[in-house]
Coordinates of C-alpha atoms and ligand atoms in Angstrom, one line a residue:
X1016 CA 111.7 70.6 94.2
X1017 CA 114.6 73.3 94.8
X1018 CA 115.8 76.3 94.1
X1019 CA 119.3 77.6 93.0
X1020 CA 120.8 80.7 93.6
X1021 CA 122.1 82.4 90.2
X1022 CA 125.2 82.5 91.6
X1023 CA 125.8 79.6 93.2
X1024 CA 123.9 76.6 91.7
X1025 CA 125.4 74.6 95.0
X1026 CA 123.2 76.9 97.1
X1027 CA 119.6 74.9 97.4
X1028 CA 117.1 75.7 99.1
X1029 CA 113.2 74.3 99.3
X1030 CA 110.4 76.6 98.6
X1031 CA 109.5 77.9 101.8
X1032 CA 113.3 78.9 102.9
X1033 CA 113.5 80.2 99.5
X1034 CA 109.9 82.8 100.2
X1035 CA 111.4 83.4 103.9
X1036 CA 115.1 84.6 102.5
X1037 CA 113.8 86.2 100.0
X1038 CA 117.8 86.5 98.5
X1039 CA 119.9 83.7 98.8
X1040 CA 122.9 84.1 101.2
X1041 CA 125.1 85.2 98.8
X1042 CA 123.2 87.5 96.8
X1043 CA 121.6 86.2 94.0
X1044 CA 118.1 85.4 93.0
X1045 CA 116.3 82.2 93.7
X1046 CA 115.4 80.1 90.3
X1047 CA 113.8 77.1 90.5
X1048 CA 116.4 73.9 89.8
X1049 CA 115.0 72.6 86.6
X1050 CA 111.7 73.2 84.9
X1051 CA 109.2 70.1 86.0
X1052 CA 107.2 69.7 82.2
X1053 CA 103.4 70.6 83.3
X1054 CA 101.4 68.2 81.2
X1055 CA 98.2 71.2 79.9
X1056 CA 95.9 68.7 79.6
X1057 CA 95.8 68.8 82.8
X1058 CA 93.8 72.3 82.6
X1059 CA 90.3 72.2 82.0
X1060 CA 88.2 75.1 80.6
X1061 CA 86.0 76.0 83.3
X1062 CA 88.7 75.5 86.1
X1063 CA 89.2 79.3 88.3
X1064 CA 92.6 81.2 88.2
X1065 CA 93.2 79.6 92.1
X1066 CA 92.2 76.3 90.8
X1067 CA 95.1 76.9 87.8
X1068 CA 97.8 77.9 90.6
X1069 CA 96.8 74.5 92.9
X1070 CA 98.0 72.7 89.8
X1071 CA 100.4 74.8 87.8
X1072 CA 102.4 75.5 91.2
X1073 CA 102.7 71.7 93.1
X1074 CA 105.4 70.4 91.0
X1075 CA 107.3 73.8 93.2
X1076 CA 106.1 73.2 96.4
X1077 CA 106.6 68.6 95.5
X1078 CA 107.8 68.1 99.6
X1079 CA 108.2 71.6 101.0
X1080 CA 106.1 72.1 104.0
X1081 CA 103.4 74.5 102.3
X1082 CA 102.4 71.2 99.5
X1083 CA 99.3 70.6 101.4
X1084 CA 98.5 73.8 102.2
X1085 CA 99.0 75.1 98.0
X1086 CA 95.4 74.7 96.9
X1087 CA 94.5 77.3 100.1
X1088 CA 97.4 79.9 99.9
X1089 CA 96.1 80.0 95.9
X1090 CA 92.8 80.3 96.9
X1091 CA 93.4 83.3 98.9
X1092 CA 96.1 85.2 96.4
X1093 CA 93.8 84.1 93.3
X1094 CA 90.5 85.2 94.7
X1095 CA 90.0 88.0 92.0
X1096 CA 90.0 87.1 87.7
X1097 CA 92.0 88.2 85.5
X1098 CA 89.8 88.7 81.9
X1099 CA 91.4 88.8 78.7
X1100 CA 89.1 91.2 76.7
X1101 CA 89.6 92.0 72.6
X1102 CA 90.9 95.5 71.5
X1103 CA 89.3 96.4 68.2
X1104 CA 87.7 94.0 65.5
X1105 CA 90.2 91.3 64.6
X1106 CA 90.3 89.0 66.9
X1107 CA 94.2 89.2 67.2
X1108 CA 94.4 91.8 69.7
X1109 CA 93.3 91.6 73.2
X1110 CA 94.4 93.0 76.6
X1111 CA 94.9 90.9 79.8
X1112 CA 93.8 92.9 83.1
X1113 CA 95.6 92.1 86.0
X1114 CA 94.1 95.1 87.6
X1115 CA 91.2 94.2 89.3
X1116 CA 92.9 93.4 93.1
X1117 CA 92.6 95.4 96.3
X1118 CA 95.1 97.9 95.0
X1119 CA 94.6 97.8 91.3
X1120 CA 97.7 96.6 89.8
X1121 CA 99.2 92.8 88.9
X1122 CA 101.5 93.1 91.7
X1123 CA 98.4 92.1 93.9
X1124 CA 98.8 89.0 92.9
X1125 CA 102.1 88.2 93.9
X1126 CA 101.6 90.4 97.2
X1127 CA 98.8 88.1 98.3
X1128 CA 100.8 84.9 97.3
X1129 CA 103.5 85.7 99.7
X1130 CA 100.8 86.9 102.5
X1131 CA 99.6 83.8 102.6
X1132 CA 102.8 81.5 102.4
X1133 CA 104.2 83.8 105.3
X1134 CA 101.3 83.9 107.2
X1135 CA 101.6 80.0 107.0
X1136 CA 105.3 79.5 107.7
X1137 CA 105.3 82.0 110.6
X1138 CA 102.5 80.4 113.1
X1139 CA 103.3 80.0 116.1
X1140 CA 106.7 81.7 115.3
X1141 CA 108.1 83.0 118.9
X1142 CA 108.8 86.5 117.7
X1143 CA 106.9 88.6 115.5
X1144 CA 107.8 89.2 111.5
X1145 CA 108.5 92.7 110.9
X1146 CA 108.3 93.5 106.8
X1147 CA 110.4 96.2 105.9
X1148 CA 109.3 97.9 102.6
X1149 CA 111.0 100.9 100.9
X1150 CA 108.4 102.0 97.8
X1151 CA 107.9 104.4 95.2
X1152 CA 104.9 103.9 95.0
X1153 CA 103.1 100.7 93.7
X1154 CA 104.6 97.8 95.5
X1155 CA 104.2 99.1 99.1
X1156 CA 100.7 99.7 98.7
X1157 CA 100.3 95.8 97.0
X1158 CA 102.4 94.8 100.5
X1159 CA 100.6 96.8 102.4
X1160 CA 97.2 95.6 101.5
X1161 CA 98.1 91.7 101.1
X1162 CA 99.8 91.9 105.2
X1163 CA 96.7 93.9 106.5
X1164 CA 95.7 92.3 109.7
X1165 CA 97.6 89.2 109.4
X1166 CA 98.7 87.7 112.5
X1167 CA 101.8 87.5 114.0
X1168 CA 103.1 89.9 110.8
X1169 CA 103.9 93.9 110.8
X1170 CA 104.6 95.8 108.2
X1171 CA 106.4 99.3 107.4
X1172 CA 106.1 101.1 104.4
X1173 CA 108.0 103.9 104.1
X1174 CA 107.8 106.2 100.8
X1175 CA 109.2 109.3 99.7
X1176 CA 107.4 112.5 101.3
X1177 CA 105.7 114.5 98.4
X1178 CA 107.0 112.2 95.4
X1179 CA 104.0 109.4 95.3
X1180 CA 100.9 110.2 93.4
X1181 CA 98.1 111.2 95.6
X1182 CA 95.8 107.5 94.7
X1183 CA 99.6 106.3 96.0
X1184 CA 99.4 107.8 98.8
X1185 CA 96.1 106.8 99.7
X1186 CA 97.2 103.3 98.7
X1187 CA 100.1 103.2 101.3
X1188 CA 98.3 105.1 104.5
X1189 CA 95.1 103.9 104.3
X1190 CA 95.2 100.3 106.6
X1191 CA 96.3 100.2 110.6
X1192 CA 96.2 97.7 112.4
X1193 CA 99.4 95.9 111.3
X1194 CA 100.8 98.3 108.7
X1195 CA 102.9 101.2 109.1
X1196 CA 103.2 104.0 106.7
X1197 CA 106.5 106.1 107.3
X1198 CA 107.0 109.2 104.9
X1199 CA 110.5 109.8 104.5
X1200 CA 112.2 113.1 104.3
X1201 CA 114.2 112.1 101.0
X1202 CA 114.0 110.2 98.2
X1203 CA 113.3 106.7 97.2
X1204 CA 117.0 105.8 97.1
X1205 CA 117.2 106.9 101.1
X1206 CA 114.4 104.8 101.7
X1207 CA 115.6 101.9 100.2
X1208 CA 119.0 102.8 102.4
X1209 CA 117.2 102.9 105.6
X1210 CA 115.8 99.3 105.1
X1211 CA 118.9 98.1 103.9
X1212 CA 120.4 100.0 107.2
X1213 CA 117.7 98.5 109.7
X1214 CA 118.4 95.0 108.2
X1215 CA 122.0 94.9 110.2
X1216 CA 120.9 96.6 113.0
X1217 CA 121.4 94.5 115.8
X1218 CA 118.8 96.1 118.1
X1219 CA 116.5 95.6 115.8
X1220 CA 117.5 92.1 114.9
X1221 CA 116.6 91.3 118.3
X1222 CA 112.9 92.9 119.2
X1223 CA 112.0 91.5 115.9
X1224 CA 112.5 88.4 112.3
X1225 CA 113.0 91.5 109.8
X1226 CA 112.2 90.4 106.0
X1227 CA 111.3 92.0 102.8
X1228 CA 108.8 91.4 100.8
X1229 CA 110.1 93.2 97.7
X1230 CA 109.4 92.3 93.7
X1231 CA 113.0 89.7 93.8
X1232 CA 111.1 87.1 96.3
X1233 CA 110.6 84.4 94.7
X1234 CA 106.8 83.9 96.1
X1235 CA 105.9 87.4 93.8
X1236 CA 107.4 85.5 90.3
X1237 CA 106.5 82.4 90.8
X1238 CA 102.1 83.4 91.1
X1239 CA 103.1 86.0 88.7
X1240 CA 103.4 82.7 86.0
X1241 CA 100.2 81.6 86.5
X1242 CA 97.8 84.4 85.0
X1243 CA 100.1 83.9 81.6
X1244 CA 99.5 79.5 82.1
X1245 CA 95.9 80.2 82.3
X1246 CA 95.9 83.0 79.4
X1247 CA 97.4 81.5 76.9
X1248 CA 95.8 78.2 77.8
X1249 CA 92.5 79.8 76.9
X1250 CA 93.9 81.2 73.7
X1251 CA 94.8 78.0 72.4
X1252 CA 91.4 76.0 73.5
X1253 CA 89.9 78.6 70.9
X1254 CA 92.4 77.2 68.1
X1255 CA 94.2 80.3 67.4
X1256 CA 97.8 79.4 68.1
X1257 CA 100.4 79.9 70.7
X1258 CA 99.1 83.9 71.7
X1259 CA 102.4 86.6 71.9
X1260 CA 102.7 88.8 75.3
X1261 CA 104.1 92.0 75.4
X1262 CA 105.4 93.2 78.8
X1263 CA 105.3 97.1 80.1
X1264 CA 108.6 96.0 82.3
X1265 CA 110.8 97.4 85.0
X1266 CA 112.3 95.2 87.5
X1267 CA 111.5 92.5 85.1
X1268 CA 109.9 90.5 87.4
X1269 CA 106.3 89.8 85.4
X1270 CA 108.2 89.2 82.5
X1271 CA 110.4 86.9 83.9
X1272 CA 107.3 85.3 84.8
X1273 CA 105.9 84.7 81.4
X1274 CA 109.7 83.3 80.1
X1275 CA 109.1 80.7 82.9
X1276 CA 105.5 79.8 82.0
X1277 CA 106.6 79.2 78.5
X1278 CA 109.6 77.1 79.3
X1279 CA 107.3 74.8 80.8
X1280 CA 105.3 74.4 77.7
X1281 CA 102.4 76.6 78.4
X1282 CA 101.8 77.5 74.2
X1283 CA 103.8 81.4 74.1
X1284 CA 105.0 82.7 71.3
X1285 CA 107.1 85.6 71.0
X1286 CA 107.6 87.7 74.7
X1287 CA 108.2 91.8 74.0
X1288 CA 109.6 93.5 76.5
X1289 CA 107.9 97.1 76.7
X1290 CA 110.7 99.8 78.6
X1291 CA 109.9 103.1 78.9
X1292 CA 112.8 105.6 79.0
X1293 CA 115.3 103.7 81.4
X1294 CA 116.9 101.7 78.5
X1295 CA 119.7 99.7 80.3
X1296 CA 117.5 96.3 78.8
X1297 CA 117.4 97.4 75.1
X1298 CA 120.5 98.5 75.3
X1299 CA 122.1 95.7 76.5
X1300 CA 120.0 93.7 74.1
X1301 CA 122.0 95.6 71.0
X1302 CA 125.1 95.4 72.5
X1303 CA 125.7 92.5 75.0
X1304 CA 126.9 95.4 77.4
X1305 CA 125.1 96.0 80.7
X1306 CA 125.1 99.1 82.0
X1307 CA 123.3 99.9 84.9
X1308 CA 122.8 104.0 85.4
X1309 CA 120.9 106.1 87.8
X1310 CA 117.0 105.5 86.4
X1311 CA 115.3 108.6 85.3
X1312 CA 111.6 109.8 85.6
X1313 CA 109.3 108.6 83.0
X1314 CA 105.4 109.3 83.2
X1315 CA 104.9 105.2 83.2
X1316 CA 107.0 105.9 86.9
X1317 CA 106.5 102.0 88.3
X1318 CA 108.7 100.7 85.6
X1319 CA 111.9 103.7 86.5
X1320 CA 114.1 101.1 87.1
X1321 CA 118.0 101.8 86.0
X1322 CA 119.4 98.3 87.0
X1323 CA 116.7 95.5 87.0
X1324 CA 117.5 93.1 89.4
X1325 CA 115.3 90.0 88.0
X1326 CA 117.8 90.3 84.0
X1327 CA 119.6 88.4 86.7
X1328 CA 117.3 85.5 86.5
X1329 CA 116.8 85.6 82.7
X1330 CA 120.7 86.0 81.5
X1331 CA 120.2 82.5 84.0
X1332 CA 118.2 81.1 81.7
X1333 CA 119.7 82.5 78.8
X1334 CA 123.4 82.8 79.5
X1335 CA 124.2 83.3 75.4
X1336 CA 123.6 86.7 73.7
X1337 CA 122.0 84.8 70.4
X1338 CA 119.7 83.2 73.1
X1339 CA 117.9 85.7 75.2
X1340 CA 118.0 87.7 71.8
X1341 CA 116.0 84.9 70.1
X1342 CA 114.0 84.0 73.6
X1343 CA 113.0 87.6 74.3
X1344 CA 111.9 90.5 72.5
X1345 CA 113.1 94.3 74.2
X1346 CA 111.6 98.2 72.5
X1347 CA 112.7 100.9 74.8
X1348 CA 108.5 103.8 74.7
X1349 CA 109.7 107.8 75.4
X1350 CA 107.0 109.8 77.4
X1351 CA 105.8 111.8 74.0
X1352 CA 104.7 108.3 72.4
X1353 CA 103.3 107.2 75.7
X1354 CA 100.9 110.4 75.5
X1355 CA 99.5 110.2 72.1
X1356 CA 99.2 105.9 72.5
X1357 CA 96.8 107.0 75.3
X1358 CA 94.9 109.9 73.6
X1359 CA 94.8 108.0 69.7
X1360 CA 93.6 104.2 71.5
X1361 CA 91.0 106.0 73.4
X1362 CA 89.5 107.5 70.4
X1363 CA 90.2 104.4 68.1
X1364 CA 89.3 101.9 70.7
X1365 CA 87.3 103.3 73.5
X1366 CA 89.7 101.7 75.7
X1367 CA 91.7 104.2 78.6
X1368 CA 95.5 102.4 78.9
X1369 CA 97.3 103.7 82.1
X1370 CA 100.5 104.8 81.5
X1371 CA 102.4 101.6 82.3
X1372 CA 99.5 99.3 79.6
X1373 CA 100.2 102.5 76.9
X1374 CA 103.9 101.5 76.9
X1375 CA 102.6 98.0 75.8
X1376 CA 99.7 99.5 73.7
X1377 CA 102.2 101.3 71.9
X1378 CA 104.9 98.4 71.3
X1379 CA 102.5 96.9 69.1
X1380 CA 101.4 99.3 67.1
X1381 CA 105.4 99.5 66.0
X1382 CA 105.3 96.1 65.0
X1383 CA 104.9 95.5 60.9
X1384 CA 101.9 94.7 60.2
X1385 CA 102.7 91.2 58.9
X1386 CA 104.0 90.5 62.8
X1387 CA 100.1 92.1 63.9
X1388 CA 98.5 90.4 61.7
X1389 CA 100.3 86.6 62.4
X1390 CA 99.1 87.5 66.6
X1391 CA 97.2 86.6 68.5
X1392 CA 99.3 89.2 70.5
X1393 CA 98.6 90.0 74.2
X1394 CA 99.3 93.4 75.9
X1395 CA 99.3 92.5 79.7
X1396 CA 97.7 95.7 81.2
X1397 CA 99.5 96.4 84.7
X1398 CA 97.4 98.8 86.7
X1399 CA 94.0 100.2 86.7
X1400 CA 93.6 103.8 84.9
X1401 CA 92.3 105.6 87.5
X1402 CA 95.5 105.2 89.4
X1403 CA 97.2 107.3 87.1
X1404 CA 94.3 109.5 86.6
X1405 CA 96.2 113.3 87.2
X1406 CA 97.7 112.1 83.9
X1407 CA 95.0 109.9 81.9
X1408 CA 91.9 112.2 82.5
X1409 CA 93.3 115.3 80.2
X1410 CA 94.8 113.1 77.6
X1411 CA 91.2 111.7 77.5
X1412 CA 89.7 114.6 78.1
X1413 CA 87.3 113.0 80.6
X1414 CA 87.8 112.0 84.6
X1415 CA 88.6 108.0 84.1
X1416 CA 85.7 106.1 86.1
X1417 CA 87.1 105.0 89.5
X1418 CA 86.8 101.3 89.7
X1419 CA 84.9 100.0 93.3
X1420 CA 88.3 98.4 95.4
X1421 CA 90.1 101.8 94.6
X1422 CA 86.9 103.4 96.0
X1423 CA 86.7 101.7 98.7
X1424 CA 90.4 102.2 99.5
X1425 CA 89.7 106.3 99.8
X1426 CA 86.9 105.7 102.2
X1427 CA 89.7 105.1 104.6
X1428 CA 90.9 107.5 106.9
X1429 CA 94.8 108.2 105.8
X1430 CA 97.9 108.1 108.9
X1431 CA 101.3 108.5 108.6
X1432 CA 104.2 109.2 110.0
X1433 CA 107.0 111.9 109.2
X1434 CA 110.7 111.1 109.5
X1435 CA 114.1 111.8 108.9
X1436 CA 116.2 109.7 106.5
X1437 CA 117.9 108.5 109.6
X1438 CA 118.4 104.7 111.5
X1439 CA 118.0 106.5 115.0
X1440 CA 114.9 108.0 113.7
X1441 CA 113.0 104.5 111.9
X1442 CA 114.2 102.5 115.1
X1443 CA 112.6 105.2 117.3
X1444 CA 109.2 104.9 115.2
X1445 CA 109.9 101.0 115.1
X1446 CA 109.9 101.2 119.2
X1447 CA 106.9 102.9 119.2
X1448 CA 108.5 106.3 120.2
X1449 CA 106.7 108.3 117.5
X1450 CA 103.0 109.4 117.2
X1451 CA 101.4 108.5 114.2
X1452 CA 99.6 111.6 112.2
Ligands
LIG1817 C1 105.5 97.1 88.9 C2 104.7 97.6 88.1 C3 105.6 97.3 86.6 C4 107.0 96.8 85.8 O1 106.8 95.4 86.4 P1 108.0 94.7 86.5 O2 107.8 92.9 87.0 O3 108.8 95.6 87.3 O4 108.7 94.8 85.1 C5 104.6 97.6 85.6 N1 103.4 98.4 85.7 C6 102.7 98.5 86.7 C7 101.4 99.5 86.7 C8 103.9 98.4 87.9 O5 103.2 99.3 89.1

């Protein structure tokens, strides 16, 4: 199996190369060259998520150096569950909880798969790998947790000082060992610029092999298809027909993975992209004009994306406007509706949503009754509400219970260095001339 670039179908690489490179050389994103038909009869009700991952991902790793190790990699990445829980009593609505990993967001699956793959691809390498991640909140924590204590790999997380939530900051700074955390005097955009400059810096490139682990890496996307495969197969086995998914979306990695799962034959009906007030994708669906723009800050901050990278993958899959419109639905939800949905569903169903999941719940609530009743509908819950308790607790009028995985992170000491947003400052820190605080 080979992967091609969205910008050059003649550029073909195997899985390992796509993972290590991240982006293809001309700036495109890697996508499978074809869709292997997956035999869903191979899955059984007793399969664990990691067993499903190993079976489903096998065709993508065929003839790749990672092929033999795929079951082990899957076991490391999928070592926590993604339970499906009913919402209300209709039997037609449920929530897929993707937040039971170390940093309580769905990004743990992809980050852990990438880390387990990198650790094997880098075994015996001469130079250490330096992974640079600029983060506005959730990505950095998931990547730091996944790569913590991986031999031969260092991670440097750059986050905008004072602009992440207290829980997010703890998740970015509690690791130590091979993980370095830098609070940058500046915005997320400046963190991202610094990472780009570092990749071009000859001095840094002689000391390290530099890589990124951002969400456009194929190694973060492919594993995300696994929970859609597992969930849709389980719903189908119960005789409920194909499930429709509503996915809180920002950079569209999670939704693209769901579309890939359906393309390979998973019993999935509709896919709804639920965006916040960042309307780039809803506007594109409305008039066919793609107008990237600066992001606006919303309550569902992990979805504040003004130029979603993975739209390029979806457009490669559905080149015609009519095709993309019939394959996917899209909706945009304002902050006011996020807050009232968190309040209403706590009162009505007793469930506590994070602000991102609430975007999906509101998208469902706005469906015409006939469509709701044509279910089964599944809401993807992308983060645990305790990660955003500053927002959620006042809305439901009580503290959000903190799950054990998050509580454990709060027991660890937090350490980070503060740097100016300059390449010289980043270089000095990486070269060890900067003490952490
Ligand atoms: C990253 C993130 C999203 C958006 O996912 P994409 O794959 O970028 O569309 C939604 N919710 C949470 C909690 C996230 O961390």
